[in-house]
Short mmCIF file of C-alpha atoms in Angstrom, two decimals:
data_model
loop_
_atom_site.label_atom_id
_atom_site.label_comp_id
_atom_site.label_asym_id
_atom_site.label_seq_id
_atom_site.Cartn_x
_atom_site.Cartn_y
_atom_site.Cartn_z
CA MET A 206 18.45 175.16 90.77
CA THR A 207 18.31 177.00 94.10
CA PHE A 208 15.15 175.10 95.03
CA ALA A 209 16.88 171.77 94.37
CA ILE A 210 19.61 172.77 96.83
CA VAL A 211 17.08 173.93 99.45
CA LEU A 212 15.13 170.69 98.99
CA GLY A 213 18.24 168.52 99.38
CA VAL A 214 19.47 170.37 102.48
CA SER A 215 15.97 170.34 104.03
CA LEU A 216 15.67 166.59 103.47
CA LEU A 217 19.07 165.98 105.06
CA ILE A 218 18.29 168.15 108.10
CA CYS A 219 14.86 166.57 108.62
CA TRP A 220 16.37 163.09 108.44
CA LEU A 221 19.28 163.87 110.77
CA PHE A 222 17.06 165.62 113.32
CA ARG A 223 13.97 163.43 112.91
CA ASN A 224 14.05 162.29 116.54
CA PHE A 225 14.45 165.85 117.81
CA ILE A 226 11.55 167.03 115.63
CA LYS A 227 9.39 164.17 116.88
CA ASP A 228 10.20 164.82 120.56
CA ASN A 229 10.23 168.63 120.41
CA PRO A 230 7.61 169.76 117.88
CA ILE A 231 6.79 172.98 119.76
CA VAL A 232 10.42 174.08 119.55
CA CYS A 233 10.42 173.42 115.79
CA TYR A 234 7.19 175.38 115.32
CA GLY A 235 8.75 178.19 117.33
CA ILE A 236 11.77 178.24 115.00
CA ALA A 237 9.47 178.47 111.97
CA ILE A 238 7.52 181.35 113.54
CA ALA A 239 10.78 183.08 114.49
CA LEU A 240 11.97 182.89 110.87
CA ASP A 241 8.66 184.39 109.73
CA THR A 242 8.96 187.17 112.29
CA LEU A 243 12.53 187.93 111.30
CA TYR A 244 11.54 188.02 107.63
CA LEU A 245 8.64 190.39 108.29
CA TYR A 246 10.91 192.65 110.33
CA GLY A 247 13.42 192.68 107.48
CA TYR A 248 10.69 193.33 104.92
CA PHE A 249 9.43 196.42 106.73
CA PHE A 250 12.55 197.70 108.50
CA GLY A 251 15.52 196.11 106.78
CA LEU A 252 18.23 193.63 107.75
CA PRO A 253 21.93 193.13 106.93
CA ARG A 254 22.36 192.14 103.29
CA GLY A 255 23.57 188.59 103.92
CA MET A 256 20.77 187.78 106.37
CA TRP A 257 18.14 189.25 104.06
CA LEU A 258 19.48 187.28 101.10
CA VAL A 259 18.99 184.02 102.99
CA LEU A 260 15.52 185.01 104.21
CA SER A 261 14.47 186.17 100.75
CA ILE A 262 15.29 182.72 99.37
CA LEU A 263 13.84 180.67 102.21
CA ILE A 264 10.79 182.75 103.18
CA GLN A 265 10.06 185.43 100.58
CA LYS A 266 10.33 182.95 97.71
CA CYS A 267 8.72 180.30 99.95
CA MET A 268 11.36 177.71 99.05
CA LEU A 269 11.77 176.30 102.55
CA ALA A 270 8.02 175.76 103.02
CA LEU A 271 7.72 174.27 99.54
CA ALA A 272 10.68 171.97 100.20
CA LEU A 273 9.02 170.65 103.37
CA PHE A 274 5.69 170.20 101.58
CA THR A 275 7.50 168.32 98.81
CA ILE A 276 9.13 165.96 101.32
CA VAL A 277 5.76 165.38 102.99
CA MET A 278 4.07 164.59 99.69
CA TYR A 279 6.84 162.27 98.49
CA ILE A 280 6.75 160.29 101.75
CA GLY A 281 3.22 159.26 100.80
CA VAL A 282 4.16 157.86 97.39
CA LEU A 283 7.57 156.26 97.88
CA PRO A 284 7.67 152.47 98.39
CA ARG A 285 7.02 151.62 102.02
CA LYS A 286 10.23 149.57 102.14
CA VAL A 287 12.37 152.65 101.48
CA LYS A 288 14.01 153.29 104.85
CA SER A 289 14.42 157.04 104.39
CA SER A 290 10.69 157.53 103.81
CA THR A 291 9.53 155.27 106.65
CA SER A 292 11.92 156.97 109.09
CA LEU A 293 10.36 160.34 108.24
CA LEU A 294 6.78 159.08 108.35
CA ALA A 295 6.57 159.68 112.11
CA ILE A 296 7.26 163.41 111.66
CA ARG A 297 5.17 163.93 108.54
CA SER A 298 2.51 165.97 110.33
CA ASN A 299 5.18 168.00 112.15
CA MET A 300 6.84 168.91 108.86
CA SER A 301 3.44 169.87 107.43
CA ILE A 302 2.75 172.25 110.32
CA MET A 303 6.24 173.77 110.09
CA ALA A 304 5.74 174.29 106.35
CA CYS A 305 2.37 175.95 106.97
CA TYR A 306 3.89 178.38 109.46
CA LEU A 307 6.77 179.17 107.09
CA ALA A 308 4.37 179.82 104.20
CA LEU A 309 2.17 182.25 106.15
CA ALA A 310 4.61 185.19 106.04
CA HIS A 311 5.16 184.74 102.30
CA MET A 312 1.42 184.51 101.64
CA GLY A 313 0.56 187.41 103.91
CA VAL A 314 2.96 189.77 102.15
CA TYR A 315 2.14 188.71 98.60
CA LEU A 316 -1.62 188.43 99.07
CA GLY A 317 -1.50 192.00 100.36
CA THR A 318 0.35 193.02 97.21
CA TYR A 319 -2.14 191.15 95.03
CA VAL A 320 -5.13 192.76 96.75
CA THR A 321 -3.61 196.22 96.25
CA SER A 322 -3.00 195.53 92.54
CA VAL A 323 -6.34 193.87 91.79
CA PHE A 324 -8.53 196.35 93.65
CA SER A 325 -6.59 199.52 92.88
CA GLY A 326 -8.89 200.38 89.98
CA ALA A 327 -6.06 200.21 87.44
CA ALA A 328 -5.98 197.65 84.64
CA VAL A 329 -4.77 194.30 85.86
CA LYS A 330 -2.82 191.89 83.67
CA SER A 331 -4.50 188.55 83.08
CA ASN A 332 -1.59 186.58 84.53
CA VAL A 333 -1.64 188.69 87.71
CA LEU A 334 -5.38 188.11 88.15
CA ALA A 335 -5.02 184.38 87.49
CA SER A 336 -2.11 184.18 89.90
CA PHE A 337 -4.15 185.98 92.57
CA ILE A 338 -7.13 183.61 92.21
CA VAL A 339 -4.92 180.53 92.38
CA ALA A 340 -2.96 181.96 95.33
CA LEU A 341 -6.22 182.58 97.18
CA ALA A 342 -7.29 178.96 96.64
CA VAL A 343 -3.88 177.72 97.80
CA PHE A 344 -4.13 179.91 100.91
CA VAL A 345 -7.54 178.47 101.86
CA LEU A 346 -6.32 174.91 101.32
CA LEU A 347 -3.20 175.67 103.35
CA LEU A 348 -5.28 176.82 106.32
CA VAL A 349 -7.52 173.74 106.19
CA LEU A 350 -4.64 171.29 105.86
CA GLY A 351 -2.54 173.09 108.44
CA VAL A 352 -5.25 173.12 111.10
CA THR A 353 -6.14 169.46 110.59
CA SER A 354 -2.47 168.46 110.86
CA PHE A 355 -2.52 169.21 114.58
CA ARG A 356 -3.05 166.05 116.62
CA PHE A 357 -5.71 167.54 118.91
CA VAL A 358 -7.78 168.50 115.85
CA LYS A 359 -7.24 165.11 114.22
CA HIS A 360 -8.39 163.31 117.36
CA ARG A 361 -11.63 165.30 117.38
CA MET A 362 -12.47 164.23 113.83
CA SER A 363 -13.68 160.86 112.62
CA GLY A 364 -11.12 158.81 110.72
CA ALA A 365 -13.11 159.02 107.49
CA ALA A 366 -13.57 162.80 107.75
CA TRP A 367 -9.89 163.37 108.45
CA LYS A 368 -8.82 161.22 105.50
CA ASN A 369 -11.20 163.08 103.18
CA VAL A 370 -9.82 166.44 104.30
CA GLN A 371 -6.24 165.25 103.79
CA LYS A 372 -7.07 164.43 100.17
CA LEU A 373 -7.13 168.21 99.67
CA ALA A 374 -3.34 167.95 99.71
CA TYR A 375 -3.48 166.82 96.07
CA PRO A 376 -5.22 169.95 94.71
CA PHE A 377 -3.08 172.04 97.07
CA PHE A 378 0.14 170.63 95.65
CA SER A 379 -1.17 170.87 92.07
CA LEU A 380 -2.37 174.46 92.44
CA THR A 381 0.95 175.40 94.01
CA PHE A 382 2.68 174.31 90.81
CA VAL A 383 0.11 176.18 88.70
CA HIS A 384 0.72 179.33 90.76
CA LEU A 385 4.49 179.03 90.38
CA ALA A 386 4.17 178.46 86.64
CA ILE A 387 1.93 181.51 86.19
CA VAL A 388 4.31 183.72 88.19
CA LEU A 389 7.45 182.55 86.35
CA ALA A 390 5.96 182.19 82.85
CA PRO A 391 6.35 185.85 81.71
CA ALA A 392 10.05 185.97 82.62
CA ALA A 393 10.65 182.51 81.14
CA ALA A 394 8.83 183.46 77.91
CA HIS A 395 11.11 186.49 77.52
CA GLY A 396 14.23 184.38 77.76
CA GLY A 397 14.95 184.65 81.47
CA ALA A 398 17.41 181.83 82.09
CA ALA A 399 16.81 181.76 85.86
CA ALA A 400 13.04 181.55 85.41
CA GLN A 401 13.36 178.84 82.76
CA THR A 402 15.65 176.77 84.99
CA THR A 403 13.36 177.20 87.98
CA ILE A 404 10.31 176.12 86.00
CA GLY A 405 12.29 173.14 84.74
CA VAL A 406 13.24 172.06 88.27
CA TYR A 407 9.68 172.52 89.56
CA SER A 408 8.32 170.59 86.56
CA VAL A 409 10.60 167.64 87.33
CA VAL A 410 9.73 167.66 91.05
CA PHE A 411 5.97 167.91 90.52
CA GLY A 412 5.96 165.67 87.42
CA VAL A 413 7.83 162.83 89.13
CA TYR A 414 5.48 163.12 92.08
CA ALA A 415 2.44 162.84 89.78
CA VAL A 416 3.85 159.68 88.19
CA LEU A 417 4.66 158.15 91.59
CA ARG A 418 1.22 159.07 92.90
CA VAL A 419 -0.48 157.23 90.03
CA TYR A 420 1.86 154.27 90.53
CA ARG A 421 1.11 154.24 94.28
CA VAL A 422 -2.63 154.13 93.58
CA TRP A 423 -2.10 151.22 91.17
CA VAL A 424 0.06 149.30 93.65
CA ASP A 425 -2.37 149.91 96.53
CA GLY A 426 -5.22 148.75 94.30
CA ARG A 427 -3.41 145.52 93.46
CA GLU A 428 -2.59 144.90 97.11
CA ALA A 429 -6.20 145.53 98.12
CA LYS A 430 -7.46 143.07 95.48
CA GLY A 431 -4.90 140.55 96.68
CA ARG A 432 -6.14 140.87 100.25
CA ASP A 433 -9.74 140.50 99.10
CA VAL A 434 -8.89 137.34 97.16
CA VAL A 435 -6.99 135.88 100.10
CA GLY A 436 -9.82 136.76 102.48
CA ALA A 437 -12.46 135.17 100.23
CA ALA A 438 -10.35 132.04 99.76
CA GLY A 439 -9.73 131.83 103.49
CA GLU A 440 -13.44 131.44 104.04
CA HIS A 441 -13.21 128.24 102.00
CA GLY A 442 -10.07 126.97 103.72
CA MET A 443 -7.67 127.97 100.94
CA GLY A 444 -6.19 131.19 102.38
CA ASP A 445 -2.68 129.89 103.07
CA GLU A 446 -2.22 128.46 99.61
CA LEU A 447 -3.42 131.58 97.81
CA ALA A 448 -1.38 133.83 100.08
CA SER A 449 1.75 131.89 99.23
CA ALA A 450 0.96 132.07 95.52
CA ILE A 451 0.42 135.83 95.64
CA GLU A 452 3.66 136.43 97.55
CA GLN A 453 5.54 134.49 94.87
#
């Protein structure tokens, strides 16, 4: 349930400050890096209890980064007439970069822990090994997607190449859910109410996205066929009539 709250608050803040984020992306990236730095300081040297509790939720559990990634992914599947999604479309890449920065501290700490466990020579549980492999794949995808979200990188790539790279967001989002499920499954299987609730919330968020993604593909396909039909009819002088029929 905590993630649902973080997601809701993140969405509200991004919407309220969308113009500021658009006009001052460097400041926003700096805030993300500062949160990472503060978390790492607290991880190694300690912080006041209240401050650490907030950072452990937002950064250590990666909820803030995941919330931003979720908003970014949903923007791409919601109907284009939904005002809230179109108003955030202009800062989609900015939110992606902020999320990437916020995820780096979490990944750095936990990948280090995974490496120590996997290569320590001791027996490694199957779920830990599976979680490590998936986390490694997510980390690589994060780096690729994060780098190509910067405008100067995007402008150096061809449109087709950039679009192909951005399709990696789908396996990234899917593997993120798989990783979360693997991590939470043992506690949930042993009756952990918090873990069960968290898996339930994540399942709803990712499941609804999957349904909307399929629906978006279907709608886009229908629209593309409609444009093709109108274009072909237009060559024979019937474009206006067919366009009117399709709109009705």
